[in-house]
Amino acid sequence: MTQAVVFTGAKLFAGVDESVIENAAIWIDNERIVYAGPADGLGTLDPSIKSIDLKGQFVMPGMTECHAHLSFTDANPFNLGAQSPEEATLTAVRNARVMLGSGFTSALSFGSIHKVDLALRSAINSGAIPGPRLAAAGKDLGVTGSTVDSGVFDGLEQIADGPWALRKAVREQRRDTVDIVKIFIDGEGVCEHATQHELSFHDDEVAAIVDEAHRHGMRVACHSRSAAGVKQAVKFGVDFIAHANFLDEEAADMLHAVRDHVYVGPGIIWELGLIEHCESLGLTSDWVRQRGYEEEVEASIRSVQMMLDRDIRMMVGGDYGISVAPHGTYAKDLEVFVDLFGMSPAKALLCATRDGGAAFDTSGMLGTLEKGKYADLLIVNGDPIADIKILQDHSKFSAIIKGGVIYRDLIHESTFKIAPEAIFTG
């Protein structure tokens, strides 16, 4: 966007709380928000400023995908390492466009094949390709015998043992300009040698990883399904915790104590997809049940309730990028948050906007529509408060705005930047 623009006649969800303003205005100048609030608070504008009447369309902050795997190819999850660096790069370029086109203007990476995230982040930042703001991860960091060390993650795993070897691995990731170090604190139900209740690291190893990462300005994200894994993550200062399926009261209390700076992503799309589509992967329902996935879904519902009771900040993100959870379906998380976890639609939106934005950017520039913040927002021809599933219908997005630049038709088209006056005509 090269000029200031004011959107009037909006139904505004600013993301500050669960409230909606029925007749609102949003004033954007270059990459920042100048005003977002009731229309009668806008005041008199210079007549040269472009004004667009949204006629009641819903405006909300851009969402943050907090468990992104942009280099994954929507393939069988048991064969993730089957692509070359070149193939993974082409995949990631396409997926970045699709993620932005799905209404997610920011993304926290939870692991990258090869060093694809790093090149992708640079290309997005330079404007060479469209995509979300990206905090880039390196390869998954694990120890011998962990889930990462399974023989199916070629290009995704980095194995080291002991505190000093792991410090070296973190330093290598720093040399590569990684933003987020991803570790597997415990295992996975489909992994025979490292299950979801089995800790992979000794305490001194996790302590070394987090200390080294924080010394160099990086943050740490972990896969932690078990209560013990969550406790280990909190104790040693991990920043982002994925899953947290099997919380107990102690683990939940520990999360509450650090709620100001630790974020939890309880996405269960992998489990739900595996249960529903296991036969497409050559598995039986009995096998999936024996590996504990139905139990994991039930435990996750209880765990999320424990976090809701304590007002622990939760993010959306569910391992998208595999065949049972393909790219472009990221907003399915919000449906799960409402239908399975019992959140109100507005609360689910806060997880995707305010809390995800705060997790991504500690300076407070993302996640809500307030004066001075980055102009990252969605204009939706429909009401997600009335029907949260509407965010899965990309045809309902009248526009996606990131940093004041308006995008449209990212899912299917090859041209992206459109002048604001071209979007709302015809």
Short mmCIF file of C-alpha atoms in Angstrom, two decimals:
data_model
loop_
_atom_site.label_atom_id
_atom_site.label_comp_id
_atom_site.label_asym_id
_atom_site.label_seq_id
_atom_site.Cartn_x
_atom_site.Cartn_y
_atom_site.Cartn_z
CA MET A 1 0.00 0.00 0.00
CA THR A 2 1.58 3.26 -1.09
CA GLN A 3 -1.13 5.54 0.24
CA ALA A 4 -3.15 5.93 3.38
CA VAL A 5 -6.57 4.26 3.37
CA VAL A 6 -9.53 4.24 5.73
CA PHE A 7 -11.91 1.30 5.87
CA THR A 8 -15.34 2.30 7.14
CA GLY A 9 -18.50 0.34 7.82
CA ALA A 10 -16.52 -2.49 9.41
CA LYS A 11 -17.48 -5.01 12.06
CA LEU A 12 -14.26 -4.88 14.07
CA PHE A 13 -12.69 -7.57 16.24
CA ALA A 14 -9.56 -5.75 17.39
CA GLY A 15 -8.19 -8.76 19.30
CA VAL A 16 -7.70 -6.84 22.54
CA ASP A 17 -10.49 -8.81 24.19
CA GLU A 18 -13.57 -10.77 23.05
CA SER A 19 -15.62 -7.69 22.13
CA VAL A 20 -16.76 -6.69 18.64
CA ILE A 21 -17.45 -3.12 17.47
CA GLU A 22 -20.41 -3.12 15.10
CA ASN A 23 -19.73 0.15 13.23
CA ALA A 24 -16.00 0.67 13.10
CA ALA A 25 -13.28 2.33 11.08
CA ILE A 26 -9.66 1.30 10.49
CA TRP A 27 -7.14 3.86 9.24
CA ILE A 28 -3.89 2.50 7.79
CA ASP A 29 -0.93 4.58 6.70
CA ASN A 30 1.87 2.63 5.04
CA GLU A 31 2.66 -0.35 7.32
CA ARG A 32 1.03 0.94 10.54
CA ILE A 33 -2.41 1.35 12.02
CA VAL A 34 -3.32 4.95 12.75
CA TYR A 35 -6.77 4.24 14.17
CA ALA A 36 -8.99 1.21 14.81
CA GLY A 37 -12.21 1.69 16.73
CA PRO A 38 -15.75 3.10 16.63
CA ALA A 39 -16.47 5.07 13.49
CA ASP A 40 -17.57 8.10 15.47
CA GLY A 41 -14.11 8.32 17.05
CA LEU A 42 -12.30 8.71 13.75
CA GLY A 43 -12.67 12.45 13.48
CA THR A 44 -12.29 14.58 10.36
CA LEU A 45 -9.91 13.25 7.73
CA ASP A 46 -7.99 14.90 4.96
CA PRO A 47 -10.22 14.42 1.87
CA SER A 48 -7.22 13.11 -0.08
CA ILE A 49 -7.18 9.92 2.00
CA LYS A 50 -8.82 7.00 0.21
CA SER A 51 -11.96 5.74 1.98
CA ILE A 52 -13.51 2.31 1.36
CA ASP A 53 -16.89 1.28 2.76
CA LEU A 54 -16.75 -2.40 3.80
CA LYS A 55 -20.54 -2.57 4.18
CA GLY A 56 -20.47 -4.59 7.38
CA GLN A 57 -17.62 -6.96 6.58
CA PHE A 58 -15.66 -8.44 9.50
CA VAL A 59 -12.16 -7.09 10.20
CA MET A 60 -9.77 -8.94 12.50
CA PRO A 61 -6.02 -9.15 13.14
CA GLY A 62 -3.95 -11.45 10.97
CA MET A 63 -3.51 -14.86 12.57
CA THR A 64 -0.26 -16.52 13.66
CA GLU A 65 0.44 -20.17 12.85
CA CYS A 66 2.51 -21.24 15.84
CA HIS A 67 3.59 -24.72 14.76
CA ALA A 68 4.67 -24.20 11.17
CA HIS A 69 6.43 -26.71 8.93
CA LEU A 70 6.61 -24.81 5.66
CA SER A 71 9.11 -27.23 4.12
CA PHE A 72 6.77 -30.23 4.53
CA THR A 73 5.12 -31.49 1.36
CA ASP A 74 1.72 -32.83 2.55
CA ALA A 75 3.27 -36.30 2.24
CA ASN A 76 3.04 -39.45 4.32
CA PRO A 77 4.33 -38.42 7.77
CA PHE A 78 6.45 -41.58 7.96
CA ASN A 79 8.46 -40.51 4.93
CA LEU A 80 9.23 -36.85 5.60
CA GLY A 81 12.85 -37.05 4.48
CA ALA A 82 12.21 -38.10 0.91
CA GLN A 83 12.88 -34.73 -0.72
CA SER A 84 16.06 -32.99 -1.72
CA PRO A 85 16.94 -29.48 -0.51
CA GLU A 86 15.90 -28.11 -3.89
CA GLU A 87 12.52 -29.85 -3.79
CA ALA A 88 11.94 -28.74 -0.20
CA THR A 89 12.69 -25.14 -1.16
CA LEU A 90 10.17 -25.16 -4.01
CA THR A 91 7.62 -26.72 -1.66
CA ALA A 92 8.22 -24.07 0.97
CA VAL A 93 7.80 -21.18 -1.47
CA ARG A 94 4.39 -22.52 -2.43
CA ASN A 95 3.42 -23.20 1.18
CA ALA A 96 4.42 -19.70 2.31
CA ARG A 97 2.04 -18.24 -0.26
CA VAL A 98 -0.72 -20.63 0.81
CA MET A 99 -0.23 -19.83 4.51
CA LEU A 100 -0.51 -16.09 3.91
CA GLY A 101 -3.50 -16.72 1.66
CA SER A 102 -5.12 -18.65 4.50
CA GLY A 103 -5.11 -15.56 6.69
CA PHE A 104 -1.97 -16.31 8.68
CA THR A 105 0.27 -13.28 8.48
CA SER A 106 2.91 -14.63 10.90
CA ALA A 107 4.39 -18.06 11.59
CA LEU A 108 6.59 -19.65 14.23
CA SER A 109 8.55 -22.51 12.70
CA PHE A 110 8.69 -25.80 14.59
CA GLY A 111 11.34 -27.41 12.41
CA SER A 112 12.69 -27.17 8.89
CA ILE A 113 14.01 -29.71 6.42
CA HIS A 114 17.62 -28.82 5.59
CA LYS A 115 18.04 -25.02 5.94
CA VAL A 116 14.98 -24.11 3.92
CA ASP A 117 13.37 -21.88 6.56
CA LEU A 118 16.38 -19.60 6.61
CA ALA A 119 16.33 -18.92 2.87
CA LEU A 120 12.55 -18.65 2.93
CA ARG A 121 12.61 -16.05 5.71
CA SER A 122 15.09 -13.93 3.76
CA ALA A 123 13.06 -14.13 0.57
CA ILE A 124 9.85 -13.13 2.37
CA ASN A 125 11.55 -10.26 4.17
CA SER A 126 13.01 -8.92 0.94
CA GLY A 127 9.65 -9.05 -0.81
CA ALA A 128 10.88 -11.58 -3.38
CA ILE A 129 8.03 -13.97 -2.51
CA PRO A 130 4.77 -13.57 -0.58
CA GLY A 131 4.51 -15.25 2.79
CA PRO A 132 3.92 -14.72 6.49
CA ARG A 133 6.38 -13.04 8.81
CA LEU A 134 8.56 -16.02 9.69
CA ALA A 135 10.58 -16.91 12.77
CA ALA A 136 12.79 -19.57 11.23
CA ALA A 137 13.83 -22.84 12.83
CA GLY A 138 16.70 -25.11 11.93
CA LYS A 139 16.69 -28.88 11.95
CA ASP A 140 15.07 -30.69 14.87
CA LEU A 141 17.67 -31.12 17.61
CA GLY A 142 17.60 -34.47 19.39
CA VAL A 143 19.70 -37.06 21.16
CA THR A 144 20.52 -40.61 20.15
CA GLY A 145 17.44 -42.78 20.56
CA SER A 146 14.97 -39.89 20.55
CA THR A 147 12.03 -39.62 18.18
CA VAL A 148 14.20 -37.37 16.01
CA ASP A 149 16.63 -40.30 15.67
CA SER A 150 14.18 -42.54 13.81
CA GLY A 151 15.68 -42.93 10.35
CA VAL A 152 12.74 -41.27 8.56
CA PHE A 153 13.75 -37.64 9.00
CA ASP A 154 16.65 -37.25 6.57
CA GLY A 155 17.41 -33.55 6.36
CA LEU A 156 15.26 -32.74 9.39
CA GLU A 157 17.33 -34.10 12.27
CA GLN A 158 20.49 -33.00 14.08
CA ILE A 159 21.70 -35.52 16.67
CA ALA A 160 24.03 -34.72 19.56
CA ASP A 161 24.55 -36.19 23.04
CA GLY A 162 25.57 -34.51 26.26
CA PRO A 163 25.46 -30.85 27.33
CA TRP A 164 28.56 -29.66 25.49
CA ALA A 165 27.78 -31.45 22.24
CA LEU A 166 24.30 -29.96 22.36
CA ARG A 167 25.73 -26.51 23.06
CA LYS A 168 27.88 -26.94 19.97
CA ALA A 169 24.81 -27.90 17.94
CA VAL A 170 22.98 -24.78 19.14
CA ARG A 171 26.00 -22.66 18.23
CA GLU A 172 25.98 -24.20 14.76
CA GLN A 173 22.34 -23.25 14.39
CA ARG A 174 23.19 -19.74 15.54
CA ARG A 175 25.89 -19.58 12.88
CA ASP A 176 23.18 -20.43 10.36
CA THR A 177 21.04 -17.51 11.72
CA VAL A 178 18.28 -19.67 13.18
CA ASP A 179 15.60 -17.87 15.22
CA ILE A 180 14.10 -20.91 16.98
CA VAL A 181 15.82 -24.06 18.20
CA LYS A 182 13.37 -26.99 18.09
CA ILE A 183 13.80 -29.99 20.40
CA PHE A 184 11.82 -33.16 21.14
CA ILE A 185 11.66 -33.40 24.94
CA ASP A 186 9.60 -36.58 24.80
CA GLY A 187 8.42 -38.96 22.12
CA GLU A 188 5.51 -39.97 19.92
CA GLY A 189 2.97 -42.78 20.01
CA VAL A 190 3.96 -44.16 16.61
CA CYS A 191 7.62 -44.37 17.66
CA GLU A 192 8.40 -47.75 19.21
CA HIS A 193 11.67 -46.66 20.81
CA ALA A 194 10.60 -43.23 22.12
CA THR A 195 6.98 -43.01 23.22
CA GLN A 196 5.00 -39.95 24.23
CA HIS A 197 5.61 -40.61 27.94
CA GLU A 198 9.37 -41.15 27.67
CA LEU A 199 11.79 -38.27 28.25
CA SER A 200 14.59 -38.02 25.70
CA PHE A 201 16.97 -35.59 27.44
CA HIS A 202 18.59 -35.43 30.84
CA ASP A 203 17.93 -32.23 32.75
CA ASP A 204 21.45 -30.95 32.17
CA GLU A 205 21.02 -31.36 28.41
CA VAL A 206 17.83 -29.30 28.25
CA ALA A 207 19.40 -26.71 30.55
CA ALA A 208 22.42 -26.47 28.24
CA ILE A 209 20.30 -26.08 25.08
CA VAL A 210 18.12 -23.35 26.52
CA ASP A 211 21.01 -21.47 28.12
CA GLU A 212 23.06 -21.52 24.93
CA ALA A 213 20.12 -20.50 22.76
CA HIS A 214 19.12 -17.63 25.03
CA ARG A 215 22.73 -16.43 25.28
CA HIS A 216 22.67 -15.96 21.51
CA GLY A 217 19.24 -14.36 21.29
CA MET A 218 17.42 -17.44 20.02
CA ARG A 219 14.29 -18.97 21.49
CA VAL A 220 13.54 -22.64 22.09
CA ALA A 221 10.47 -24.59 21.00
CA CYS A 222 9.76 -28.10 22.16
CA HIS A 223 7.58 -31.09 21.46
CA SER A 224 6.28 -32.13 24.91
CA ARG A 225 3.29 -34.44 25.20
CA SER A 226 3.73 -35.75 28.74
CA ALA A 227 3.31 -33.96 32.06
CA ALA A 228 6.94 -34.80 32.84
CA GLY A 229 8.03 -33.28 29.53
CA VAL A 230 6.12 -30.07 30.17
CA LYS A 231 7.63 -29.80 33.66
CA GLN A 232 11.13 -30.25 32.26
CA ALA A 233 10.45 -27.60 29.60
CA VAL A 234 9.14 -25.07 32.12
CA LYS A 235 11.87 -25.77 34.67
CA PHE A 236 14.65 -24.95 32.23
CA GLY A 237 13.04 -22.04 30.39
CA VAL A 238 11.74 -23.36 27.07
CA ASP A 239 9.78 -20.59 25.33
CA PHE A 240 7.19 -22.49 23.25
CA ILE A 241 5.61 -25.79 24.25
CA ALA A 242 3.73 -27.83 21.66
CA HIS A 243 1.01 -30.32 22.58
CA ALA A 244 0.98 -30.62 26.40
CA ASN A 245 -1.53 -33.46 26.03
CA PHE A 246 -1.17 -35.18 29.38
CA LEU A 247 -0.98 -32.40 31.96
CA ASP A 248 -1.33 -33.02 35.66
CA GLU A 249 -2.12 -30.36 38.25
CA GLU A 250 1.55 -29.70 39.01
CA ALA A 251 2.41 -29.19 35.35
CA ALA A 252 -0.58 -26.88 34.87
CA ASP A 253 0.40 -24.84 37.92
CA MET A 254 3.94 -24.54 36.61
CA LEU A 255 2.61 -23.25 33.30
CA HIS A 256 0.50 -20.69 35.12
CA ALA A 257 3.54 -19.42 37.00
CA VAL A 258 5.28 -18.60 33.68
CA ARG A 259 2.20 -17.53 31.70
CA ASP A 260 3.68 -14.10 30.97
CA HIS A 261 6.41 -15.49 28.72
CA VAL A 262 5.72 -19.17 27.91
CA TYR A 263 3.15 -20.10 25.28
CA VAL A 264 1.45 -23.47 24.74
CA GLY A 265 0.13 -24.81 21.46
CA PRO A 266 -2.32 -27.65 22.21
CA GLY A 267 -3.06 -28.47 18.58
CA ILE A 268 -4.28 -32.05 18.05
CA ILE A 269 -4.79 -32.04 14.29
CA TRP A 270 -2.14 -34.77 13.89
CA GLU A 271 -4.02 -37.06 16.28
CA LEU A 272 -7.42 -36.36 14.76
CA GLY A 273 -6.10 -36.79 11.24
CA LEU A 274 -4.35 -40.04 12.10
CA ILE A 275 -7.48 -41.46 13.73
CA GLU A 276 -9.70 -40.48 10.79
CA HIS A 277 -7.36 -41.25 7.90
CA CYS A 278 -5.11 -44.01 9.25
CA GLU A 279 -5.99 -46.42 6.43
CA SER A 280 -4.55 -43.99 3.88
CA LEU A 281 -1.23 -44.47 5.67
CA GLY A 282 -1.48 -48.26 5.67
CA LEU A 283 -2.48 -48.42 9.35
CA THR A 284 -5.49 -49.93 11.08
CA SER A 285 -7.80 -48.28 13.59
CA ASP A 286 -6.86 -50.94 16.13
CA TRP A 287 -3.16 -50.13 15.77
CA VAL A 288 -3.78 -46.38 16.18
CA ARG A 289 -5.89 -47.06 19.26
CA GLN A 290 -3.20 -49.32 20.74
CA ARG A 291 -0.63 -46.57 20.24
CA GLY A 292 -2.72 -44.34 22.49
CA TYR A 293 -4.06 -41.70 20.11
CA GLU A 294 -7.70 -41.82 21.14
CA GLU A 295 -6.56 -41.59 24.75
CA GLU A 296 -4.35 -38.65 23.75
CA VAL A 297 -7.29 -36.71 22.31
CA GLU A 298 -9.34 -37.28 25.47
CA ALA A 299 -6.40 -36.27 27.66
CA SER A 300 -5.86 -33.14 25.56
CA ILE A 301 -9.42 -31.98 26.17
CA ARG A 302 -8.87 -32.31 29.91
CA SER A 303 -5.49 -30.57 29.70
CA VAL A 304 -6.85 -27.61 27.75
CA GLN A 305 -9.58 -27.19 30.35
CA MET A 306 -6.90 -27.06 33.04
CA MET A 307 -5.14 -24.33 31.07
CA LEU A 308 -8.36 -22.40 30.49
CA ASP A 309 -9.09 -22.53 34.21
CA ARG A 310 -5.67 -20.92 34.84
CA ASP A 311 -5.84 -18.46 31.94
CA ILE A 312 -2.68 -19.89 30.39
CA ARG A 313 -2.01 -18.35 26.98
CA MET A 314 -2.51 -20.80 24.14
CA MET A 315 -1.55 -20.65 20.47
CA VAL A 316 -2.98 -22.32 17.38
CA GLY A 317 -0.84 -24.67 15.32
CA GLY A 318 -1.17 -28.35 14.57
CA ASP A 319 1.71 -29.88 12.58
CA TYR A 320 0.20 -28.98 9.21
CA GLY A 321 2.12 -30.15 6.17
CA ILE A 322 1.46 -33.90 6.24
CA SER A 323 -1.06 -35.90 4.25
CA VAL A 324 -3.60 -36.13 7.08
CA ALA A 325 -3.24 -32.38 7.83
CA PRO A 326 -2.34 -30.59 4.59
CA HIS A 327 -1.18 -27.02 4.12
CA GLY A 328 -3.98 -24.51 3.72
CA THR A 329 -6.19 -26.10 6.39
CA TYR A 330 -4.58 -24.25 9.33
CA ALA A 331 -7.83 -22.63 10.50
CA LYS A 332 -9.16 -26.10 11.32
CA ASP A 333 -7.44 -25.53 14.67
CA LEU A 334 -9.97 -22.85 15.57
CA GLU A 335 -12.85 -25.22 14.88
CA VAL A 336 -11.22 -27.77 17.19
CA PHE A 337 -10.68 -25.14 19.88
CA VAL A 338 -14.41 -24.38 19.79
CA ASP A 339 -16.00 -27.78 19.17
CA LEU A 340 -13.68 -30.03 21.20
CA PHE A 341 -12.03 -27.71 23.71
CA GLY A 342 -15.20 -25.74 24.47
CA MET A 343 -13.81 -22.26 23.82
CA SER A 344 -16.06 -19.48 22.61
CA PRO A 345 -15.34 -18.45 19.01
CA ALA A 346 -14.00 -15.13 20.27
CA LYS A 347 -11.64 -16.89 22.68
CA ALA A 348 -10.36 -19.09 19.85
CA LEU A 349 -9.78 -15.97 17.77
CA LEU A 350 -7.76 -14.45 20.61
CA CYS A 351 -5.54 -17.55 20.65
CA ALA A 352 -4.95 -17.16 16.90
CA THR A 353 -4.42 -13.39 16.98
CA ARG A 354 -3.54 -11.66 20.26
CA ASP A 355 -1.74 -14.56 21.91
CA GLY A 356 -0.08 -15.90 18.79
CA GLY A 357 1.06 -12.40 17.88
CA ALA A 358 2.54 -11.86 21.35
CA ALA A 359 4.35 -15.19 21.10
CA PHE A 360 5.84 -14.23 17.75
CA ASP A 361 6.81 -10.66 18.59
CA THR A 362 7.75 -9.83 22.16
CA SER A 363 7.83 -6.10 21.32
CA GLY A 364 4.03 -6.09 21.08
CA MET A 365 3.63 -4.99 17.45
CA LEU A 366 1.44 -7.89 16.32
CA GLY A 367 -1.78 -9.68 17.17
CA THR A 368 -4.13 -6.76 17.87
CA LEU A 369 -5.44 -3.84 15.85
CA GLU A 370 -4.30 -0.81 17.80
CA LYS A 371 -2.68 2.52 17.00
CA GLY A 372 0.99 2.22 16.08
CA LYS A 373 0.99 -1.53 15.50
CA TYR A 374 1.73 -3.26 12.22
CA ALA A 375 -1.20 -3.28 9.82
CA ASP A 376 -1.64 -7.06 9.65
CA LEU A 377 -5.34 -7.82 9.25
CA LEU A 378 -8.02 -9.82 7.48
CA ILE A 379 -11.21 -8.57 5.90
CA VAL A 380 -13.75 -11.37 5.93
CA ASN A 381 -17.05 -11.49 4.07
CA GLY A 382 -18.78 -13.24 6.95
CA ASP A 383 -18.69 -13.49 10.74
CA PRO A 384 -16.26 -15.93 12.43
CA ILE A 385 -17.91 -15.20 15.78
CA ALA A 386 -21.15 -16.67 14.41
CA ASP A 387 -19.41 -19.48 12.51
CA ILE A 388 -15.74 -20.12 13.25
CA LYS A 389 -15.54 -22.49 10.26
CA ILE A 390 -15.82 -19.56 7.86
CA LEU A 391 -12.07 -18.97 8.29
CA GLN A 392 -11.49 -22.28 6.47
CA ASP A 393 -13.21 -20.85 3.37
CA HIS A 394 -10.57 -18.73 1.68
CA SER A 395 -13.10 -17.40 -0.82
CA LYS A 396 -14.58 -15.39 2.06
CA PHE A 397 -11.40 -13.32 2.45
CA SER A 398 -11.97 -10.00 0.72
CA ALA A 399 -8.39 -9.06 1.51
CA ILE A 400 -5.37 -10.05 3.54
CA ILE A 401 -3.17 -7.16 4.62
CA LYS A 402 0.37 -7.63 5.92
CA GLY A 403 2.41 -4.59 6.83
CA GLY A 404 -0.04 -2.39 4.94
CA VAL A 405 0.30 -4.39 1.69
CA ILE A 406 -2.96 -5.83 0.40
CA TYR A 407 -3.00 -9.38 -0.94
CA ARG A 408 -5.76 -11.39 -2.54
CA ASP A 409 -6.20 -14.78 -4.24
CA LEU A 410 -2.90 -16.10 -2.92
CA ILE A 411 -4.12 -19.68 -2.93
CA HIS A 412 -4.69 -19.85 -6.69
CA GLU A 413 -3.14 -16.82 -8.33
CA SER A 414 0.46 -15.93 -9.20
CA THR A 415 0.14 -12.15 -8.80
CA PHE A 416 -0.32 -10.83 -5.33
CA LYS A 417 -0.11 -7.08 -4.71
CA ILE A 418 -3.30 -5.23 -5.60
CA ALA A 419 -4.10 -1.55 -5.15
CA PRO A 420 -6.75 -1.08 -2.46
CA GLU A 421 -9.27 0.53 -4.80
CA ALA A 422 -9.18 -2.57 -7.03
CA ILE A 423 -10.30 -4.97 -4.33
CA PHE A 424 -13.70 -3.64 -3.45
CA THR A 425 -15.06 -2.84 -6.90
CA GLY A 426 -17.26 -4.90 -9.16
#
